[in-house]
Short mmCIF file of C-alpha atoms in Angstrom, two decimals:
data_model
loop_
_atom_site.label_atom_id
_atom_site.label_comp_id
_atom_site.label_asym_id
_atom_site.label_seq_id
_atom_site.Cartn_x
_atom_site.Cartn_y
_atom_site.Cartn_z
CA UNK A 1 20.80 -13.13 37.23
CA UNK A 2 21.31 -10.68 34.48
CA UNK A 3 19.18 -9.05 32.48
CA UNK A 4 18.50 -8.85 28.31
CA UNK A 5 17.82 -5.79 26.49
CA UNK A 6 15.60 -7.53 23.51
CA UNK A 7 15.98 -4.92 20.51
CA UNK A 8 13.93 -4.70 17.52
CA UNK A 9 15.29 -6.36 14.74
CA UNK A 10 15.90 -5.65 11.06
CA UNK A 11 12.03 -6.76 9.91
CA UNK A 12 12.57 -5.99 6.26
CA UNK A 13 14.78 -4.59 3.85
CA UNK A 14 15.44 -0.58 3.69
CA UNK A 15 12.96 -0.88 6.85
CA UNK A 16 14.49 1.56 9.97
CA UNK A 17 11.24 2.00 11.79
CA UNK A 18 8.30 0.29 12.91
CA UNK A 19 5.06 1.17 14.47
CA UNK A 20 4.25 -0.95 17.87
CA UNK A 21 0.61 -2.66 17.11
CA UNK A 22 0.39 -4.47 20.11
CA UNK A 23 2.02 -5.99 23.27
CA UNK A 24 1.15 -10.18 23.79
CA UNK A 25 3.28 -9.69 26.98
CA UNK A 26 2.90 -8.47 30.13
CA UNK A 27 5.85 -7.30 32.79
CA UNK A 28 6.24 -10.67 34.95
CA UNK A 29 5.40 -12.93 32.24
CA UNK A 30 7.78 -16.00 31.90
CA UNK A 31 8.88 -16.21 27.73
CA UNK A 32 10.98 -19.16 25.85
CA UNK A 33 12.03 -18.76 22.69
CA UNK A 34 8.82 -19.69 21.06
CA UNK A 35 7.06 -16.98 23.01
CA UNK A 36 5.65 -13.58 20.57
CA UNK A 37 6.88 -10.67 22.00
CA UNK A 38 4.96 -7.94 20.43
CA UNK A 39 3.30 -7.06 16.95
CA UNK A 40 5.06 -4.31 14.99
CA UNK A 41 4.01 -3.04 11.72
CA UNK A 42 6.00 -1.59 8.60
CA UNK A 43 5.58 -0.55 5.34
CA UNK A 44 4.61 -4.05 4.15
CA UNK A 45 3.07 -6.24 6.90
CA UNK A 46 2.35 -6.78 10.33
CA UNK A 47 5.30 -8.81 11.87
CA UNK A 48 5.67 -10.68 15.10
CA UNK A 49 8.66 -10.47 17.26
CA UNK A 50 9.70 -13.00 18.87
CA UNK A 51 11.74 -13.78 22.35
CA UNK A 52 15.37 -14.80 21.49
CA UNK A 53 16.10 -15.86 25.17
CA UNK A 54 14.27 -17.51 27.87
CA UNK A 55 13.46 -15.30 31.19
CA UNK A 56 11.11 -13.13 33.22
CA UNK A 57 10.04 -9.78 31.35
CA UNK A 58 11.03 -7.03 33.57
CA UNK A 59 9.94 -4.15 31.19
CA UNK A 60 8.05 -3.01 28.08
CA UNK A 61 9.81 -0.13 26.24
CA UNK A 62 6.78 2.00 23.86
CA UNK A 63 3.19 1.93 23.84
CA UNK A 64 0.85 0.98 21.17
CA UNK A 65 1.12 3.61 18.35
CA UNK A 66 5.19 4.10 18.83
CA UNK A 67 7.41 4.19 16.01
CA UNK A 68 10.42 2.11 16.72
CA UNK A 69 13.85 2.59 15.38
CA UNK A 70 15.46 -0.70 14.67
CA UNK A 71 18.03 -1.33 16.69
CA UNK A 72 15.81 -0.05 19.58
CA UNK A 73 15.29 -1.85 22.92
CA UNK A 74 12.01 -3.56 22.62
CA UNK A 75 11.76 -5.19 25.65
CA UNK A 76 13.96 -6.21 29.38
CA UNK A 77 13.96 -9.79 29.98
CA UNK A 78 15.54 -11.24 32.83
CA UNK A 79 17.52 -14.19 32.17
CA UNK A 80 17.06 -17.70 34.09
CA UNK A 81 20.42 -18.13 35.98
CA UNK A 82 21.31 -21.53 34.25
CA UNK A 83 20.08 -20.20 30.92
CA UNK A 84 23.66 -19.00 28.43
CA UNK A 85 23.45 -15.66 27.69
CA UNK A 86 22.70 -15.55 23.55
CA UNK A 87 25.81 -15.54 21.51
CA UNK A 88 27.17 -11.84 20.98
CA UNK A 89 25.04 -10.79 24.18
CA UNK A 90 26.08 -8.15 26.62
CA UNK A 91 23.94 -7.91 29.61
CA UNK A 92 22.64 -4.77 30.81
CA UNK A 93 23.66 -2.54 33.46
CA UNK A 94 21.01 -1.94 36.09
CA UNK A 95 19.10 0.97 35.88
CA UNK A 96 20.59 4.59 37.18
CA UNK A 97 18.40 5.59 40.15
CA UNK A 98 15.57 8.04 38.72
CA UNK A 99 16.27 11.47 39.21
CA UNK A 100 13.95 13.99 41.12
CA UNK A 101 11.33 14.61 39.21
CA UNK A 102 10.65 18.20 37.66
CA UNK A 103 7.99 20.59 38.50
CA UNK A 104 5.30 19.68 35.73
CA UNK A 105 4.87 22.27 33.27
CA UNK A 106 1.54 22.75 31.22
CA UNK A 107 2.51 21.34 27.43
CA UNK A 108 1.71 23.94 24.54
CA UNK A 109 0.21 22.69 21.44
CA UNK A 110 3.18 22.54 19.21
CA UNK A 111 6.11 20.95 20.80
CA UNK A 112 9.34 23.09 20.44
CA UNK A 113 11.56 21.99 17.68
CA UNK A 114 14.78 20.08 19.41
CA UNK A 115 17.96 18.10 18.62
CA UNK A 116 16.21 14.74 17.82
CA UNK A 117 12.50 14.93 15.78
CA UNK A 118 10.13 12.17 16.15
CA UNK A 119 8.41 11.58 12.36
CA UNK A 120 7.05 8.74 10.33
CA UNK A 121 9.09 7.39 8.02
CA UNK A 122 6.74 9.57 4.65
CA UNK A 123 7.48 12.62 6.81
CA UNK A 124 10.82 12.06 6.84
CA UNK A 125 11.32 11.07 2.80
CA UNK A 126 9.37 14.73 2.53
CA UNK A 127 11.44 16.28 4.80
CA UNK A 128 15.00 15.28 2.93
CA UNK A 129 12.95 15.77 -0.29
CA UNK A 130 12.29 19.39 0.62
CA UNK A 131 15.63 19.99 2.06
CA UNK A 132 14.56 20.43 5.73
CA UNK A 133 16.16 20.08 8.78
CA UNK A 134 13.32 18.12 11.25
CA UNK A 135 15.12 19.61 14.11
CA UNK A 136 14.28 22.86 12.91
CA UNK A 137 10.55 21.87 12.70
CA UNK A 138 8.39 22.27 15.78
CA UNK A 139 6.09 19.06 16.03
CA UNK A 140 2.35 19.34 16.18
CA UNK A 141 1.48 15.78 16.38
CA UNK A 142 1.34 13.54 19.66
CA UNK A 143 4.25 14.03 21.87
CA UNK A 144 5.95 16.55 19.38
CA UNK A 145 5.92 14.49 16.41
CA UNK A 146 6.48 16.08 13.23
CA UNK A 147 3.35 15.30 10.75
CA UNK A 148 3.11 16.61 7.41
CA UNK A 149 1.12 20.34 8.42
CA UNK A 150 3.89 21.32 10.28
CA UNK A 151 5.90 20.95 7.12
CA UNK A 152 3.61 23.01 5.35
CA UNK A 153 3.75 25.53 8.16
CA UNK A 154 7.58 25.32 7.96
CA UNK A 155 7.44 26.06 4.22
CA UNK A 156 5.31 29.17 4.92
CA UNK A 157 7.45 30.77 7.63
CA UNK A 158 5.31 29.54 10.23
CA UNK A 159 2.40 30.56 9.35
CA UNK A 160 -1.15 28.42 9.56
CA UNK A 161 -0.29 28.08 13.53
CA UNK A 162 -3.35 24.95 14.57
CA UNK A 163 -6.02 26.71 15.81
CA UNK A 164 -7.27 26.17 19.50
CA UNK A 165 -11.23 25.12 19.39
CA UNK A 166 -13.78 27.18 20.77
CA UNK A 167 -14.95 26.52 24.50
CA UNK A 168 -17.48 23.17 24.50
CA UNK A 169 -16.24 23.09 20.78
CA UNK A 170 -13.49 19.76 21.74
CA UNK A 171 -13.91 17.11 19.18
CA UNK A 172 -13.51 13.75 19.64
CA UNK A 173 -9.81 12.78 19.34
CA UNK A 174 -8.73 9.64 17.90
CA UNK A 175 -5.24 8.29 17.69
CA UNK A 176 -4.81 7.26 13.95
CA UNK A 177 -2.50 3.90 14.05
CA UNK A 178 -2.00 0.44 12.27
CA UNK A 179 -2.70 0.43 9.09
CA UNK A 180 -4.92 3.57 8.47
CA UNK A 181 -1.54 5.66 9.49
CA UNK A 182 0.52 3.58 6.71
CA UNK A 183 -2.38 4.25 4.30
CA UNK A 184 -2.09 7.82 5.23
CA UNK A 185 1.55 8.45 5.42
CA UNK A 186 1.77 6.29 1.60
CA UNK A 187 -0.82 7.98 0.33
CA UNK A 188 0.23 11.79 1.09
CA UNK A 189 3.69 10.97 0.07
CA UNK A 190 2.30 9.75 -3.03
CA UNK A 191 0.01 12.85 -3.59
CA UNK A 192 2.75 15.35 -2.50
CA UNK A 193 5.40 14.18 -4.55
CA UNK A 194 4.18 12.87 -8.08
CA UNK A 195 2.59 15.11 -10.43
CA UNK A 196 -0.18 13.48 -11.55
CA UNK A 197 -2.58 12.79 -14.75
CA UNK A 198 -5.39 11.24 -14.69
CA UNK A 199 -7.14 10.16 -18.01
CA UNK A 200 -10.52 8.75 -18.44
CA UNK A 201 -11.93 6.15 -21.10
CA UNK A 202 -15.34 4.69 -21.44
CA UNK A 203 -14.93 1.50 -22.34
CA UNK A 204 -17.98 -0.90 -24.40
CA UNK A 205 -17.52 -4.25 -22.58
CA UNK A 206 -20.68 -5.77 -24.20
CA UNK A 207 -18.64 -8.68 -25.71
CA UNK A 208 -16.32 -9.13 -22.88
CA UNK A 209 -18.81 -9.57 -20.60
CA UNK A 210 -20.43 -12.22 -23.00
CA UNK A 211 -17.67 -14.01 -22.85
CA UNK A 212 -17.05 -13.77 -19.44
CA UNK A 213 -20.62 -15.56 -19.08
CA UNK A 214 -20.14 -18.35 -21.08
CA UNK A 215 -16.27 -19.29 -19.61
CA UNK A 216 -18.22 -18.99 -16.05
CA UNK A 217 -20.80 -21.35 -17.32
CA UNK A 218 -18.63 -23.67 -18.64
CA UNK A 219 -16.09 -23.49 -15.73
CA UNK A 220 -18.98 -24.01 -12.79
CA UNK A 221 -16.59 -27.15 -11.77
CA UNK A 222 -13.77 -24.88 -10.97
CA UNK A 223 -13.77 -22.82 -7.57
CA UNK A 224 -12.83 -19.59 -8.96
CA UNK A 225 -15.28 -17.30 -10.97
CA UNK A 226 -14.55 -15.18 -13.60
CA UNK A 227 -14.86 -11.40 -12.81
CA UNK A 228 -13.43 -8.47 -15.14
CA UNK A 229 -10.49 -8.28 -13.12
CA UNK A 230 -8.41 -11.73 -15.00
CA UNK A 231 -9.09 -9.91 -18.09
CA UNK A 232 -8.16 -6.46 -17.29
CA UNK A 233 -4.81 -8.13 -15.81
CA UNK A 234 -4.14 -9.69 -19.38
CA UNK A 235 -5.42 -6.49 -21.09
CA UNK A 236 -2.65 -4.82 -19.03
CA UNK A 237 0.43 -7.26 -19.40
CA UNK A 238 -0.09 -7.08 -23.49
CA UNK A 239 -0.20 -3.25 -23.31
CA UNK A 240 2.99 -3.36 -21.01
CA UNK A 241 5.06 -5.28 -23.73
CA UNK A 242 4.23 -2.57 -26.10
CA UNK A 243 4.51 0.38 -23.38
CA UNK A 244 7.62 -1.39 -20.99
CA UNK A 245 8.12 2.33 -19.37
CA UNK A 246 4.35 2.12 -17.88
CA UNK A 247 5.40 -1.43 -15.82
CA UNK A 248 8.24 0.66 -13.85
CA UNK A 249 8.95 2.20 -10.48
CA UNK A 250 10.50 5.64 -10.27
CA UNK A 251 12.82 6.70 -7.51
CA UNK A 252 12.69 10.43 -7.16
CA UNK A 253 15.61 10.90 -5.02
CA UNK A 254 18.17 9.10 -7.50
CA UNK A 255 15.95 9.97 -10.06
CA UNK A 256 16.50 6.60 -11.92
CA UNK A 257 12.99 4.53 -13.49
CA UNK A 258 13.54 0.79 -12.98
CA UNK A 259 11.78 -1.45 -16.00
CA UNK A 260 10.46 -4.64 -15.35
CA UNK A 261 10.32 -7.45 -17.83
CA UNK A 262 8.02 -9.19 -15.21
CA UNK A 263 4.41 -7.72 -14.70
CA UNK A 264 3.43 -8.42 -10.96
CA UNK A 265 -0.02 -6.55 -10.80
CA UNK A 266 -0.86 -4.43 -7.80
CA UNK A 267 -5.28 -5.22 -6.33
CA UNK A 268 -6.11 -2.72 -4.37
CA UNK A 269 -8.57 -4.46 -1.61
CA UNK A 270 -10.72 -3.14 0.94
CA UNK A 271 -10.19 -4.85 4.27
CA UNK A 272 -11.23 -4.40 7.75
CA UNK A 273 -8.12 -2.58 8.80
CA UNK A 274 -8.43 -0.30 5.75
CA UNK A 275 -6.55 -0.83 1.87
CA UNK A 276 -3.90 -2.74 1.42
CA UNK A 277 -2.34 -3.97 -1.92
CA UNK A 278 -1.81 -7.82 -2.50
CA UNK A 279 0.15 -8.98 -5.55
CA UNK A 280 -0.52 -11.12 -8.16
CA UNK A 281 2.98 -11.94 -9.32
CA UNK A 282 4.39 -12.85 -13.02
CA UNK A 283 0.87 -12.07 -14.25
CA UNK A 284 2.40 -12.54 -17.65
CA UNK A 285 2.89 -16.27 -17.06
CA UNK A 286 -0.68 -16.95 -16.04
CA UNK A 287 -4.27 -17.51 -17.87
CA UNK A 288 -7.24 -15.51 -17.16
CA UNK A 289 -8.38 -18.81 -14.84
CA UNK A 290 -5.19 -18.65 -12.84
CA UNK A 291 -5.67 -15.11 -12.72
CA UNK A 292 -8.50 -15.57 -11.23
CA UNK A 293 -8.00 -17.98 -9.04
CA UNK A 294 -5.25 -15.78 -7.67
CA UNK A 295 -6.77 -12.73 -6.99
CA UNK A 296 -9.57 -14.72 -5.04
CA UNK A 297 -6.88 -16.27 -2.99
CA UNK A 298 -4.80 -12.99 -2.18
CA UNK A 299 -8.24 -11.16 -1.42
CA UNK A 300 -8.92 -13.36 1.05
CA UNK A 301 -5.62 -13.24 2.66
CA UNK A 302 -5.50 -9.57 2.87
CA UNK A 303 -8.90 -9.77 4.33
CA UNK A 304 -8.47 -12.14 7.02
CA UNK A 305 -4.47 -10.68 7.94
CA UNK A 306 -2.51 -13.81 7.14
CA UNK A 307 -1.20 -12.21 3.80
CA UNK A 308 2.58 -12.60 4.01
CA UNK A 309 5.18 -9.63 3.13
CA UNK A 310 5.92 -11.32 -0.30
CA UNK A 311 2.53 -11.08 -1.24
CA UNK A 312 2.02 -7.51 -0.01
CA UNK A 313 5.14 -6.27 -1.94
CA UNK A 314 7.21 -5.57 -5.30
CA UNK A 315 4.26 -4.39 -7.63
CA UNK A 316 5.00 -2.67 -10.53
CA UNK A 317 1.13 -1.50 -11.69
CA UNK A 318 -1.93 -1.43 -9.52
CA UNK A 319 -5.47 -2.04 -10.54
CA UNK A 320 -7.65 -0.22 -8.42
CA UNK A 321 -11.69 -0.94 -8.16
CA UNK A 322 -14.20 -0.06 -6.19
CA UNK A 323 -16.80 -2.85 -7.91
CA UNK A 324 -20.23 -1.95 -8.43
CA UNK A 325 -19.64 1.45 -5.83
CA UNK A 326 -17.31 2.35 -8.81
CA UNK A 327 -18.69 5.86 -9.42
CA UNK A 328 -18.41 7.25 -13.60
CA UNK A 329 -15.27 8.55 -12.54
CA UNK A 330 -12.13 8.26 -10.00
CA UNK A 331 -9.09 10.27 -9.30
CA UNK A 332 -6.61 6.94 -8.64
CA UNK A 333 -3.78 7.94 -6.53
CA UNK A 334 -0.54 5.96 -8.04
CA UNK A 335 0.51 2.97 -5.64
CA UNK A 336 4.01 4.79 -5.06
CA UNK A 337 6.84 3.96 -6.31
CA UNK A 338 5.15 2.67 -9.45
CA UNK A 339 4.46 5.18 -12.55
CA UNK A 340 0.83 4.00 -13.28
CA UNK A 341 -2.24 2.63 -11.63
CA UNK A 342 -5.71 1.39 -13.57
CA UNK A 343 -8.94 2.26 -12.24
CA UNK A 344 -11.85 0.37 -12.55
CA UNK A 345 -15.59 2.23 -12.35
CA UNK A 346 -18.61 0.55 -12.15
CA UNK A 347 -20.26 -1.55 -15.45
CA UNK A 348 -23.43 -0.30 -16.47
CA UNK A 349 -26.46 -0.45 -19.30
CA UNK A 350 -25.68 3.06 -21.69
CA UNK A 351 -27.71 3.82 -24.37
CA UNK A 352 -24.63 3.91 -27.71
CA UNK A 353 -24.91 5.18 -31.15
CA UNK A 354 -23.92 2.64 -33.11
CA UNK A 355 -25.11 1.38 -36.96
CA UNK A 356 -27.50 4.28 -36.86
CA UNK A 357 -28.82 3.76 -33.86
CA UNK A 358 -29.11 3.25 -30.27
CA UNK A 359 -28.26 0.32 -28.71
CA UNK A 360 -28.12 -0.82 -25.21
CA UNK A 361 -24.40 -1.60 -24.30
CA UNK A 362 -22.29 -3.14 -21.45
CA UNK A 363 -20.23 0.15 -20.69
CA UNK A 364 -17.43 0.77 -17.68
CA UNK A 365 -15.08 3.57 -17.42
CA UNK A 366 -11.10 3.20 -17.20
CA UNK A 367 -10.11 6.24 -14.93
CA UNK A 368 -6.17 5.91 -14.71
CA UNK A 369 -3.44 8.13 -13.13
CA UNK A 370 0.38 8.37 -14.21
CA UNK A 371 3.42 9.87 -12.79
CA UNK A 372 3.76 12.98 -15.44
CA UNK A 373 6.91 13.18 -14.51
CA UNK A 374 7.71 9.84 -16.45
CA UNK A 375 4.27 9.00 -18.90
CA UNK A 376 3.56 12.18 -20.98
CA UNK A 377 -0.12 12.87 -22.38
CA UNK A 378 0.02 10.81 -24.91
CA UNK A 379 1.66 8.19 -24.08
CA UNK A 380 -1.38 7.46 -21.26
CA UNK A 381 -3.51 7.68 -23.60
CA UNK A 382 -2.28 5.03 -25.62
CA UNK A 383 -1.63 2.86 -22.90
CA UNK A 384 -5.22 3.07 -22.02
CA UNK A 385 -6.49 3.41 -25.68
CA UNK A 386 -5.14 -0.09 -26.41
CA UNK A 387 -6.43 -1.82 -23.26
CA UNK A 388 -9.61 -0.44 -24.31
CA UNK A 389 -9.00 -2.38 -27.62
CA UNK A 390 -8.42 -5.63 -25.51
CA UNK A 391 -11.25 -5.68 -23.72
CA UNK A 392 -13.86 -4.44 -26.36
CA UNK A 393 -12.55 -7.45 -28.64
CA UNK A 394 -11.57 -10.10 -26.04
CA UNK A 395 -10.37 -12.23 -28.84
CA UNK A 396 -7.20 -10.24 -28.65
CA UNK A 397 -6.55 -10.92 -25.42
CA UNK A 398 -5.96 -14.78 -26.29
CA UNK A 399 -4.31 -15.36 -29.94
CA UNK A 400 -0.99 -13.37 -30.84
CA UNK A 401 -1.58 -11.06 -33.25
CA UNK A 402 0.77 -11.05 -36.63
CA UNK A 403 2.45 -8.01 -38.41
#
């Protein structure tokens, strides 16, 4: 018998690591190829591995919470003796005998900086960004992985060493994985490398939302529901044709902004696992019903996990919205690489001046952040100045308008 070093394979495009989510083997399980090996996360989606050769698994290589390099042996299967070796295969030597093991030695709280640094992949984009070496950096993190403070500390000389807590002071230590460390490594990247500006509009969506009640009424045979969200999505595509540099993604490190004729339109939605981003693609092409019908359908996806990659990837403008929670005002952070992102605060009754007088109105702010490095002052302001025309006469959002 010989045995198979199962590597992790290319899950993605530009993808070169993955986290390990979870094992749905065990060493001395029997595996065909239609047996899941393990669940590995990366940027985009939760993917499944699967066994390319039938056998007895003889060893697990990680633990949950591992970042994988691709290419990386996932897992030591030993091959049936009748079963052909896959094509291209090259068994593996047995394993050296272990040497003696070393005296243990009490590990400090920052690793010491060596040839090879363990990071996540947003630690590493920093890293080149900044110019650093990540052998030079000692790693704070678990096992001596490099996490974004001991940049900072880098930066500084070293200084900001972590603190040791006070005697009967230990907190409660939690290992952040899955999904809330991709939502943390995105959104840090995001925050530490675009400048941005965030610019806030109220927003009278009295007649919109009269509108909106009548459609729903009339479309009570239909399974989707009208919310604000199919008519934001419009409002947004017709400002893009005017403002094509807002419906972009920027690359900072070729510093080149990519223009799409396309609008595929970023919800940000709150799941179990923490916020992920289905898209509603060609939003140009579709009616406020499809729309809607849409973003139902990729909410519930991203909600229940069986959202694919497609549908988690290539935005190129994210709504964010945090529904009636809203708040009067957010800070969005932009869905990176994308220039712009829309947020949505909650709709309320606000007494407006209007006619000379006060009058109870349907209002909602528009709080809406943009990569200053590409959308100047004014040009967010115009972007969001004419979706607030949209929306405040909803008529606009339906005929094309002439001159």
């Amino acid at each position: 018998m010989s045995t198979y070093p199962v590597k992790l394979p290319d899950v993605g495009e530009g993808v070169a690591e993955a986290e390990l989510i979870s094992w749905c083997v065990q060493v001395g399980d029997r595996v065909t190829t239609e047996s899941v090996l393990a669940e590995v996360m990366t940027d985009k989606a939760t993917v499944e591995v699967a066994s390319p050769v039938t056998g007895v698994v003889v060893a697990l290589r990680g633990e949950p919470g591992d970042v994988l390099a691709v290419g990386s042996e996932l897992v030591s299967v030993e091959l049936d003796a009748d079963a052909p070796a896959p094509r291209g295969a090259v068994p593996a030597a047995p394993p050296a005998p272990a040497a003696p093991a070393a005296p243990a030695v009490p590990a400090s709280t920052v690793a010491p900086a060596t040839g090879h640094a363990v990071a996540a992949p947003a630690v590493r984009s920093r890293a080149r960004a900044l110019g650093i070496d990540l052998s030079t950096v000692a790693g704070s993190g678990p096992d001596g992985r490099v996490v974004h403070a001991d940049l900072d500390r880098h930066l500084l000389g070293g200084a900001g060493s972590p603190v040791r807590p006070a005697a009967g002071d230990v907190p409660r230590v939690e290992a952040v994985r899955g999904v809330r460390r991709r939502i943390a490594e995105r959104l840090t990247s995001s925050w530490t490398e675009i400048p941005h500006i965030t610019y806030v509009e109220a927003v009278d969506l009295t007649e919109l939302e009269s509108l909106r009640t009548e459609l729903n009424r009339r479309g009570a045979h239909r399974d989707a529901r009208l919310t604000i969200l199919p008519f934001l999505v419009r409002a947004i595509v017709l400002a893009c044709a005017e403002q094509p540099r807002l419906n972009a993604t920027y690359d900072g490190a070729t510093q080149t902004l990519s223009l799409y004729d396309a609008v595929h339109v970023g919800i940000a939605t709150q799941t179990p696992d923490g916020l992920v981003v289905p898209v509603v693609h060609h939003a140009e092409s579709r009616g406020v019903w499809d729309l809607a019908a849409e973003i139902t359908r990729l909410a519930g996806a991203a909600r229940d996990g069986t959202a694919t990659r497609t549908e988690l990837s290539g935005s190129t403008i994210t709504i964010t919205s945090l529904g009636a929670m809203g708040g009067l005002v957010t800070t969005p952070i932009i869905n990176q690489p994308e220039v712009a992102i829309i947020g949505v605060n909650k709709l309320e009754t606000r007494p407006v001046w209007r006619h000379g007088t006060f009058e109870p109105r349907q209002m909602m702010n528009l709080s809406s952040s943009f990569d200053h490095r590409i959308v100047d002052g004014w040009d967010a302001a115009t972007f969001v100045q004419r979706i607030k025309t949209l929306l405040e006469l909803p008529a606009l959002l339906f005929i094309d308008e002439l001159g």
